[in-house]
Coordinates of C-alpha atoms and ligand atoms in Angstrom, one line a residue:
M609 CA -25.8 13.7 14.8
S610 CA -25.6 12.6 18.4
F611 CA -28.7 14.7 19.2
K612 CA -31.5 12.3 18.4
M613 CA -35.1 11.7 19.2
R614 CA -35.6 8.6 21.4
D615 CA -39.1 7.6 22.6
G616 CA -40.3 11.0 21.5
V617 CA -37.7 13.0 23.5
L618 CA -34.6 14.7 22.2
H619 CA -31.4 13.2 23.7
A620 CA -27.8 14.2 23.8
D621 CA -26.0 10.9 23.4
G622 CA -27.9 8.8 26.0
V623 CA -29.2 11.6 28.1
P624 CA -32.7 13.1 27.7
L625 CA -32.5 16.9 27.4
P626 CA -35.4 17.5 29.9
K627 CA -33.2 15.8 32.5
I628 CA -30.4 18.3 31.7
A629 CA -32.8 21.2 31.9
E630 CA -34.0 20.0 35.3
V631 CA -30.4 19.8 36.7
A632 CA -28.7 22.7 34.9
G633 CA -31.7 25.0 34.2
T634 CA -32.1 26.9 31.0
P635 CA -30.7 28.4 28.8
A636 CA -27.8 26.0 28.8
Y637 CA -25.3 24.8 26.2
V638 CA -25.2 21.0 25.9
Y639 CA -22.2 19.3 24.2
S640 CA -22.0 15.7 23.0
A641 CA -18.5 14.2 23.4
T642 CA -19.5 11.5 21.0
Q643 CA -20.3 14.0 18.2
L644 CA -17.1 15.9 18.9
R645 CA -15.0 12.8 18.5
A646 CA -16.9 11.8 15.4
S647 CA -16.5 15.2 13.7
A648 CA -12.8 15.3 14.6
A649 CA -12.3 11.8 13.2
Q650 CA -14.2 12.8 10.1
F651 CA -11.8 15.7 9.5
Q652 CA -8.8 13.6 10.2
A653 CA -10.0 10.8 7.8
A654 CA -10.6 13.3 5.1
L655 CA -7.1 14.6 5.4
A656 CA -5.6 11.1 5.3
P657 CA -4.4 11.5 1.6
I658 CA -2.2 14.4 2.8
P659 CA 1.2 12.9 3.9
C660 CA 2.7 15.5 6.1
K661 CA 0.4 17.6 8.2
Q662 CA -0.6 19.0 11.6
I663 CA -4.2 19.9 12.6
M664 CA -4.6 22.7 15.1
F665 CA -8.1 23.3 16.4
A666 CA -9.0 27.0 16.2
M667 CA -10.0 27.3 19.8
K668 CA -11.8 30.6 19.4
A669 CA -14.7 28.4 18.1
N670 CA -15.0 26.7 21.5
P671 CA -12.4 27.1 24.1
H672 CA -14.0 24.8 26.7
P673 CA -11.2 22.7 28.4
A674 CA -13.2 19.5 27.9
V675 CA -13.3 20.2 24.2
L676 CA -9.5 21.0 24.1
R677 CA -8.7 17.9 26.3
T678 CA -10.7 15.6 24.0
L679 CA -9.0 17.0 20.9
A680 CA -5.5 16.9 22.5
G681 CA -6.2 13.2 23.1
L682 CA -6.9 12.8 19.4
G683 CA -3.7 14.5 18.3
F684 CA -4.9 18.0 17.7
G685 CA -2.8 21.1 18.4
A686 CA -4.4 24.5 18.8
D687 CA -4.6 27.7 16.8
I688 CA -4.6 30.5 19.4
V689 CA -5.1 34.3 19.1
S690 CA -4.5 35.7 22.5
G691 CA -2.6 35.2 25.8
G692 CA -5.8 34.0 27.3
E693 CA -6.1 31.3 24.7
L694 CA -2.5 30.4 25.2
K695 CA -3.1 29.8 28.9
G696 CA -6.3 27.8 28.2
A697 CA -4.6 25.6 25.6
L698 CA -1.7 24.8 27.8
A699 CA -3.9 24.2 30.9
A700 CA -6.1 21.8 28.9
G701 CA -3.1 19.7 28.0
I702 CA -2.2 20.9 24.4
A703 CA 1.5 20.6 23.9
A704 CA 3.2 24.0 23.3
E705 CA 4.9 22.7 20.1
G706 CA 1.4 21.9 18.8
I707 CA 0.3 25.6 19.1
V708 CA 0.2 28.1 16.3
F709 CA -0.2 31.7 17.4
S710 CA -2.3 33.6 14.9
G711 CA -4.0 37.0 15.4
V712 CA -4.0 40.4 13.8
G713 CA -2.8 42.4 16.8
K714 CA -0.7 40.4 19.2
T715 CA 0.8 42.5 21.9
S716 CA 4.5 42.3 22.8
V717 CA 3.5 40.9 26.2
E718 CA 1.6 38.1 24.4
L719 CA 4.5 37.4 22.0
A720 CA 6.9 37.2 25.0
M721 CA 4.5 34.9 26.9
A722 CA 4.2 32.6 23.8
L723 CA 8.0 32.6 23.3
D724 CA 8.6 31.6 26.9
A725 CA 6.0 28.9 26.7
G726 CA 7.7 27.5 23.6
V727 CA 4.8 27.7 21.1
G728 CA 5.4 25.8 17.9
R729 CA 4.9 28.6 15.5
F730 CA 4.0 32.3 15.1
N731 CA 1.9 33.4 12.2
L732 CA 3.0 37.0 11.5
E733 CA 0.6 39.5 10.1
L734 CA 2.9 42.4 9.3
E735 CA 6.5 43.3 9.0
R736 CA 6.7 45.3 12.3
E737 CA 5.3 42.4 14.2
G738 CA 8.2 40.3 12.9
E739 CA 10.7 42.9 13.9
V740 CA 9.3 43.0 17.5
L741 CA 9.2 39.2 17.7
S742 CA 12.8 38.9 16.4
A743 CA 14.0 41.4 19.0
L744 CA 12.2 39.6 21.8
S745 CA 13.5 36.2 20.8
S746 CA 17.1 37.5 20.2
A747 CA 17.0 38.9 23.7
R748 CA 16.3 35.4 24.9
G749 CA 19.0 33.8 22.7
M750 CA 16.3 32.1 20.6
R751 CA 15.0 32.1 17.1
A752 CA 11.2 32.1 16.9
P753 CA 9.7 29.7 14.4
A754 CA 7.4 31.8 12.2
L755 CA 5.2 31.9 9.1
L756 CA 4.1 34.9 7.2
R757 CA 0.4 35.2 6.8
I758 CA -0.5 36.4 3.3
N759 CA -3.7 37.6 1.9
P760 CA -4.3 35.6 -1.2
M761 CA -7.1 38.0 -2.2
V762 CA -9.8 35.5 -2.9
D763 CA -13.4 36.1 -2.2
A764 CA -14.6 33.2 0.0
H765 CA -18.3 33.6 -1.0
T766 CA -19.4 33.7 2.6
H767 CA -20.9 36.3 4.9
A768 CA -19.0 39.6 4.6
K769 CA -18.3 39.7 8.3
I770 CA -16.5 36.4 8.2
S771 CA -14.6 36.9 4.9
T772 CA -10.9 37.6 5.5
A773 CA -9.2 37.7 2.2
L774 CA -10.8 40.5 0.3
T775 CA -8.5 43.3 -1.1
D776 CA -9.6 45.5 1.8
S777 CA -9.3 42.9 4.6
K778 CA -7.1 43.7 7.6
F779 CA -5.5 40.2 7.6
G780 CA -2.0 39.3 6.5
V781 CA 0.3 40.8 3.9
P782 CA -1.2 41.4 0.4
F783 CA -0.3 38.6 -2.1
T784 CA 1.5 41.2 -4.2
E785 CA 3.8 42.3 -1.4
A786 CA 4.5 38.9 0.0
V787 CA 7.8 38.1 -1.6
S788 CA 9.4 41.5 -0.6
T789 CA 8.1 41.3 3.0
Y790 CA 9.2 37.7 3.3
G791 CA 12.7 38.7 2.2
K792 CA 13.0 41.3 4.9
L793 CA 11.6 39.1 7.6
A794 CA 13.8 36.1 6.6
A795 CA 16.9 38.3 7.2
L796 CA 16.0 39.0 10.8
P797 CA 18.3 37.2 13.3
G798 CA 15.6 36.2 15.8
L799 CA 13.2 34.6 13.3
D800 CA 13.3 31.2 11.8
L801 CA 10.9 31.9 8.9
Q802 CA 9.6 28.6 7.6
G803 CA 6.9 29.5 5.2
I804 CA 3.5 31.1 4.7
A805 CA 0.0 31.0 6.3
M806 CA -3.4 32.0 5.1
H807 CA -7.1 31.8 6.1
I808 CA -9.7 33.2 3.7
G809 CA -12.8 33.1 5.8
S810 CA -15.3 31.0 7.7
Q811 CA -18.4 28.9 6.9
I812 CA -17.1 28.3 3.4
T813 CA -19.1 25.6 1.6
D814 CA -17.9 26.2 -1.9
L815 CA -14.5 24.5 -2.6
A816 CA -13.7 26.9 -5.5
P817 CA -12.3 29.8 -3.5
L818 CA -10.4 27.4 -1.2
T819 CA -8.9 25.8 -4.3
A820 CA -8.0 29.2 -5.7
A821 CA -6.3 30.2 -2.5
V822 CA -4.3 27.0 -2.3
R823 CA -3.1 27.6 -5.9
R824 CA -2.0 31.1 -4.9
A825 CA -0.1 29.7 -2.0
G826 CA 1.6 27.3 -4.4
Q827 CA 2.7 30.1 -6.7
L828 CA 4.1 31.9 -3.7
V829 CA 6.0 28.8 -2.5
S830 CA 7.7 28.6 -5.9
A831 CA 8.4 32.3 -6.0
L832 CA 9.9 32.3 -2.6
R833 CA 12.1 29.2 -3.3
K834 CA 13.4 31.0 -6.4
E835 CA 14.5 33.8 -4.1
G836 CA 16.5 31.1 -2.1
H837 CA 14.1 30.7 0.8
A838 CA 13.8 27.3 2.4
I839 CA 10.0 26.8 2.6
T840 CA 9.1 23.9 4.9
H841 CA 5.6 24.8 6.2
V842 CA 2.4 26.1 4.7
D843 CA -0.6 26.8 7.0
L844 CA -3.9 26.6 5.0
G845 CA -6.1 27.9 7.8
G846 CA -9.6 26.8 8.6
G847 CA -12.9 27.9 7.2
L848 CA -14.8 24.7 6.2
G849 CA -18.5 25.3 6.5
V850 CA -21.1 23.0 8.1
S851 CA -24.7 22.4 7.2
Y852 CA -27.0 24.6 9.4
R853 CA -30.1 23.7 7.4
E854 CA -31.1 20.8 5.3
E855 CA -31.2 22.7 2.0
D856 CA -27.7 24.1 2.5
P857 CA -25.2 21.3 2.6
G858 CA -22.0 22.0 4.4
A859 CA -18.6 21.7 2.7
D860 CA -17.7 18.3 1.3
V861 CA -14.7 17.6 3.6
V862 CA -13.7 14.5 1.7
A863 CA -13.5 16.5 -1.5
Y864 CA -11.6 19.1 0.4
G865 CA -8.9 16.6 1.5
L866 CA -8.6 15.3 -2.0
M867 CA -8.3 18.8 -3.4
V868 CA -5.6 19.8 -1.0
A869 CA -3.7 16.5 -1.6
R870 CA -3.9 17.1 -5.4
E871 CA -3.0 20.8 -5.4
T872 CA -0.1 20.5 -3.0
Q873 CA 1.4 17.4 -4.5
G874 CA 5.2 18.0 -4.9
W875 CA 5.3 21.0 -2.6
D876 CA 7.4 19.0 -0.2
V877 CA 6.2 20.9 2.9
S878 CA 4.4 20.1 6.1
L879 CA 0.8 21.4 5.9
L880 CA -1.0 23.0 8.8
F881 CA -4.8 23.2 9.2
E882 CA -6.8 25.3 11.6
P883 CA -10.4 24.0 11.6
G884 CA -12.7 25.4 14.2
R885 CA -16.4 25.3 13.2
F886 CA -16.2 21.9 11.4
I887 CA -14.9 20.2 14.6
V888 CA -17.4 21.6 17.1
A889 CA -20.5 23.1 15.5
N890 CA -22.5 19.9 15.4
A891 CA -21.4 18.9 18.9
G892 CA -23.4 21.5 20.7
V893 CA -27.0 22.8 21.1
L894 CA -28.4 25.6 23.1
L895 CA -31.2 24.3 25.2
T896 CA -33.9 26.9 26.0
R897 CA -37.4 27.1 27.5
V898 CA -40.4 28.9 26.1
L899 CA -41.4 31.7 28.4
W900 CA -44.4 33.0 26.5
V901 CA -46.2 32.6 23.3
K902 CA -47.5 36.1 22.4
P903 CA -50.0 36.9 19.6
G904 CA -48.2 38.9 16.9
Q905 CA -48.5 40.3 13.4
P906 CA -48.1 38.6 11.0
H907 CA -46.9 35.7 13.2
P908 CA -47.1 34.8 16.8
F909 CA -43.9 35.4 18.9
V910 CA -42.3 32.6 20.7
I911 CA -40.4 34.3 23.5
V912 CA -37.7 31.9 24.8
D913 CA -35.3 32.3 27.8
A914 CA -32.2 32.3 25.6
A915 CA -31.2 35.6 24.0
M916 CA -28.7 37.2 21.6
N917 CA -26.2 37.4 24.5
D918 CA -26.2 33.6 24.7
L919 CA -26.0 33.0 20.9
M920 CA -25.0 36.0 18.9
R921 CA -24.8 34.5 15.5
P922 CA -28.3 35.2 14.2
A923 CA -28.0 38.9 15.3
L924 CA -24.5 39.3 13.9
Y925 CA -24.5 37.3 10.7
D926 CA -28.2 36.6 10.1
A927 CA -27.2 33.0 10.8
W928 CA -29.7 30.2 10.7
H929 CA -29.9 27.7 13.6
E930 CA -32.7 25.1 13.4
I931 CA -35.2 25.3 16.2
L932 CA -36.5 22.0 17.4
A933 CA -38.9 21.0 20.1
V934 CA -37.4 18.7 22.7
R935 CA -40.6 16.7 22.9
E936 CA -41.5 15.3 19.5
S937 CA -44.3 17.2 17.9
S938 CA -46.4 16.3 14.9
D939 CA -47.7 19.8 14.6
S940 CA -46.0 22.9 13.3
F941 CA -46.7 26.6 13.0
I942 CA -45.2 29.7 11.6
A943 CA -43.7 31.8 14.3
T944 CA -41.1 34.4 15.1
V945 CA -38.7 33.2 17.8
V946 CA -37.2 35.9 20.0
G947 CA -35.2 36.3 23.2
P948 CA -36.0 38.6 26.1
I949 CA -33.4 41.3 25.3
C950 CA -34.6 44.8 24.5
E951 CA -33.5 44.9 20.9
S952 CA -35.3 43.9 17.8
G953 CA -32.1 42.2 16.7
D954 CA -32.7 39.7 19.5
T955 CA -34.5 37.5 16.9
F956 CA -33.5 33.9 16.2
A957 CA -36.0 33.2 13.4
R958 CA -38.6 35.4 11.7
G959 CA -41.7 33.9 10.2
R960 CA -40.3 30.4 10.3
S961 CA -42.2 27.1 10.2
I962 CA -41.2 25.3 13.4
D963 CA -42.5 22.6 15.7
R964 CA -45.6 24.0 17.5
L965 CA -44.2 25.3 20.8
Q966 CA -46.2 26.3 23.9
E967 CA -45.4 28.0 27.1
A968 CA -42.9 26.1 29.3
D969 CA -41.9 23.8 26.4
L970 CA -38.2 23.0 25.9
A971 CA -36.5 23.6 22.6
V972 CA -33.0 23.6 21.2
F973 CA -31.1 25.8 18.8
A974 CA -29.1 23.2 16.8
N975 CA -25.5 23.2 15.7
A976 CA -24.5 25.8 18.3
G977 CA -21.2 24.2 19.4
A978 CA -19.1 26.6 17.5
Y979 CA -19.0 30.4 18.2
G980 CA -21.9 30.0 20.6
A981 CA -20.8 30.0 24.3
A982 CA -17.5 31.4 23.0
M983 CA -19.2 34.6 22.0
A984 CA -21.6 35.0 24.8
S985 CA -21.8 38.2 26.8
T986 CA -23.7 39.5 29.8
Y987 CA -25.6 42.2 27.9
N988 CA -28.8 43.2 29.8
A989 CA -27.0 42.0 33.0
R990 CA -27.9 38.5 32.0
A991 CA -25.9 35.5 33.4
L992 CA -23.6 33.4 31.2
A993 CA -25.4 30.2 30.5
P994 CA -24.1 27.0 32.1
E995 CA -22.4 24.4 29.8
V996 CA -23.1 20.7 30.1
W997 CA -20.9 17.9 28.9
V998 CA -22.5 14.6 27.9
D999 CA -20.6 11.5 27.1
G1000 CA -22.7 8.4 26.6
D1001 CA -25.0 8.1 29.6
R1002 CA -23.0 10.5 31.8
F1003 CA -23.4 14.2 32.0
D1004 CA -21.8 16.9 34.1
I1005 CA -22.2 20.7 34.4
V1006 CA -18.8 21.8 33.2
S1007 CA -19.3 25.5 33.6
P1008 CA -21.8 26.9 36.0
L1009 CA -24.2 29.7 35.4
V1010 CA -22.2 32.9 36.1
E1011 CA -24.0 36.1 37.1
A1012 CA -23.1 39.2 35.2
D1013 CA -21.7 41.0 38.4
V1014 CA -19.4 38.1 39.0
V1015 CA -18.1 38.0 35.4
R1016 CA -17.3 41.7 35.8
P1017 CA -17.3 43.2 39.2
Q1018 CA -17.9 46.9 39.0
R1019 CA -17.6 49.5 41.6
L1020 CA -18.2 53.2 42.1
P1021 CA -15.3 55.6 41.7
H1022 CA -13.9 56.1 45.3
W1023 CA -15.1 59.7 45.5
M1024 CA -18.7 58.7 45.0
L1025 CA -18.3 56.5 48.0
E1026 CA -17.3 59.4 50.2
V1027 CA -20.1 60.4 52.5
G1028 CA -21.1 64.0 53.3
Ligands
LLP2334 N1 -7.8 30.3 11.6 C1 -7.9 31.7 11.6 C2 -6.7 32.5 11.5 C3 -9.2 32.2 11.9 O1 -9.3 33.6 12.0 C4 -10.3 31.4 12.1 C5 -11.6 31.9 12.3 C6 -10.1 30.0 12.0 C7 -8.8 29.5 11.7 C8 -11.2 29.0 12.1 O2 -12.2 29.1 11.2 P1 -13.4 28.0 11.0 O3 -12.7 26.8 10.7 O4 -14.0 28.0 12.4 O5 -14.3 28.6 10.0 N2 -17.8 34.1 14.8 C9 -18.0 33.7 13.4 C10 -16.8 33.0 12.8 C11 -15.5 33.8 12.9 C12 -14.3 33.1 12.4 C13 -13.1 33.8 12.8 N3 -11.9 33.2 12.4 C14 -19.3 32.9 13.3 O6 -19.9 32.6 14.3 O7 -19.7 32.5 12.2

C-alpha cells in the first residue's frame, strides 16, 4: 500500500493527507500513482506464464485520464462500454487497436463511432447486434473484428448485483446456444469473427468459478473448431477481487495466472483480459472530514462530509471500506459512520470498531480507487468531489470540485419563463 502512516500522519506516497485536504478541501478522492503502477505490474507479472495475451483495463472502474495515460504507458489497452469511454480512452492516449468494445446495449451510433475510430475488437452480446455491426462495416467496405460474448452460466460467488453469468443474467449468449449463434454471425460479410468473450462477475476471490468458466470456454473453442471456425482470440474478462478488509483476502492473482496458463495450454489463441478493480482499487482513497459526532443508539454517529453520492458501493452492495483516521490514534470506539444525505442508506459502516474520531478530524475510506469517483452523482445537489493525483512528493488537483448545477444545467420550460 502506498497509503502509509509516517510520523503519525497518513500519507499518499510522500504527501501528508492533511496537506491535500488543505489545498483540495474534502471530500476528495486521492490517488497514488505509485500504487497504480505497482498493482498494474503485479497483474502483468502474474500473467507472465501466459504466452500470447493483451490486457485491456476496464475503464469503467476509473476513467480518469491520468489513470488511463499511466496504464497506456505500461502497455495496457482499454475495455470500453460506451461512446463516452471511447472518446476518453482515445484522448488519454490508448491506441484504438488496443480497445475492446464491450457492453450489453451499444447503440448503432456508438458502433459506427467505434468502427470509424478503428477499435481493435467488438464483443457482441446478441445476434442482432452482430447483424447491425456487419451492415455498418460493410457499408464502409470493412470487416469488423469481433468476438461473441457467451454466458458460461457459472455462479461467481460474489454479490448478486455484480454477478453476470447466472442463468437469468442479461449478458452474452447462453452457453447452450453459443455454437448456433456463432455459426450465423460467422457467415455475415461485415464481420471478422475471431472467437469468444466472457466475464462472469466482479470482486471474485474464489478461483473455482473462474476456473470453471475457463473450462467452459475451452469446450466451446473445441466445439467451434469442429464446426470449422478459426478461433484466434478468447477474452476471459475481468473480475478478480481485492482485499477490502484484513480477514477477507483478495484473489490470489499469481494462482490465477497459473490457472489460466494451465487451463488454456494448447488452445493456440491470443487471450484477452479486462481487469478493472484489481488495477485501481488500492490506488485510491476517499478523504473526508468529520462534521459532527452525534450521540446515538446503540452507537454514536460519526457524520462525515462524504456521502453515498461520492462513494455508492456501501449503499449499493453493502460493500466494506476500511475507515482510518488520518492522524494516528491509539484509541478506538464503536460507531456508525454516515454521510449527510437524507437517506438511511447513506451509511458507510454500522456499529464498527474504528479509530476514535472527533469533530473536524480527517479520515479516509480505503481502497476506493475503483468504482468510487466513477460512480459518483450529484444527488442532494451535492458537488462532485475533486480528484487529486499524487506521484512521489508531487500532487495536483486533476479534477476540480464541480457543482451540481454545472454538471447538469437545468432550466425552466420556456412557457414558465413567460411573464404575465
Ligand atoms: N469486463 C466486463 C465486460 C465488465 O462488465 C466488467 C465490470 C469488467 C470487465 C471489470 O471487472 P473488474 O475486474 O473490475 O471486476 N460497480 C461494481 C462493479 C461492477 C462491475 C461491472 N463490470 C462495484 O463497485 O463493485
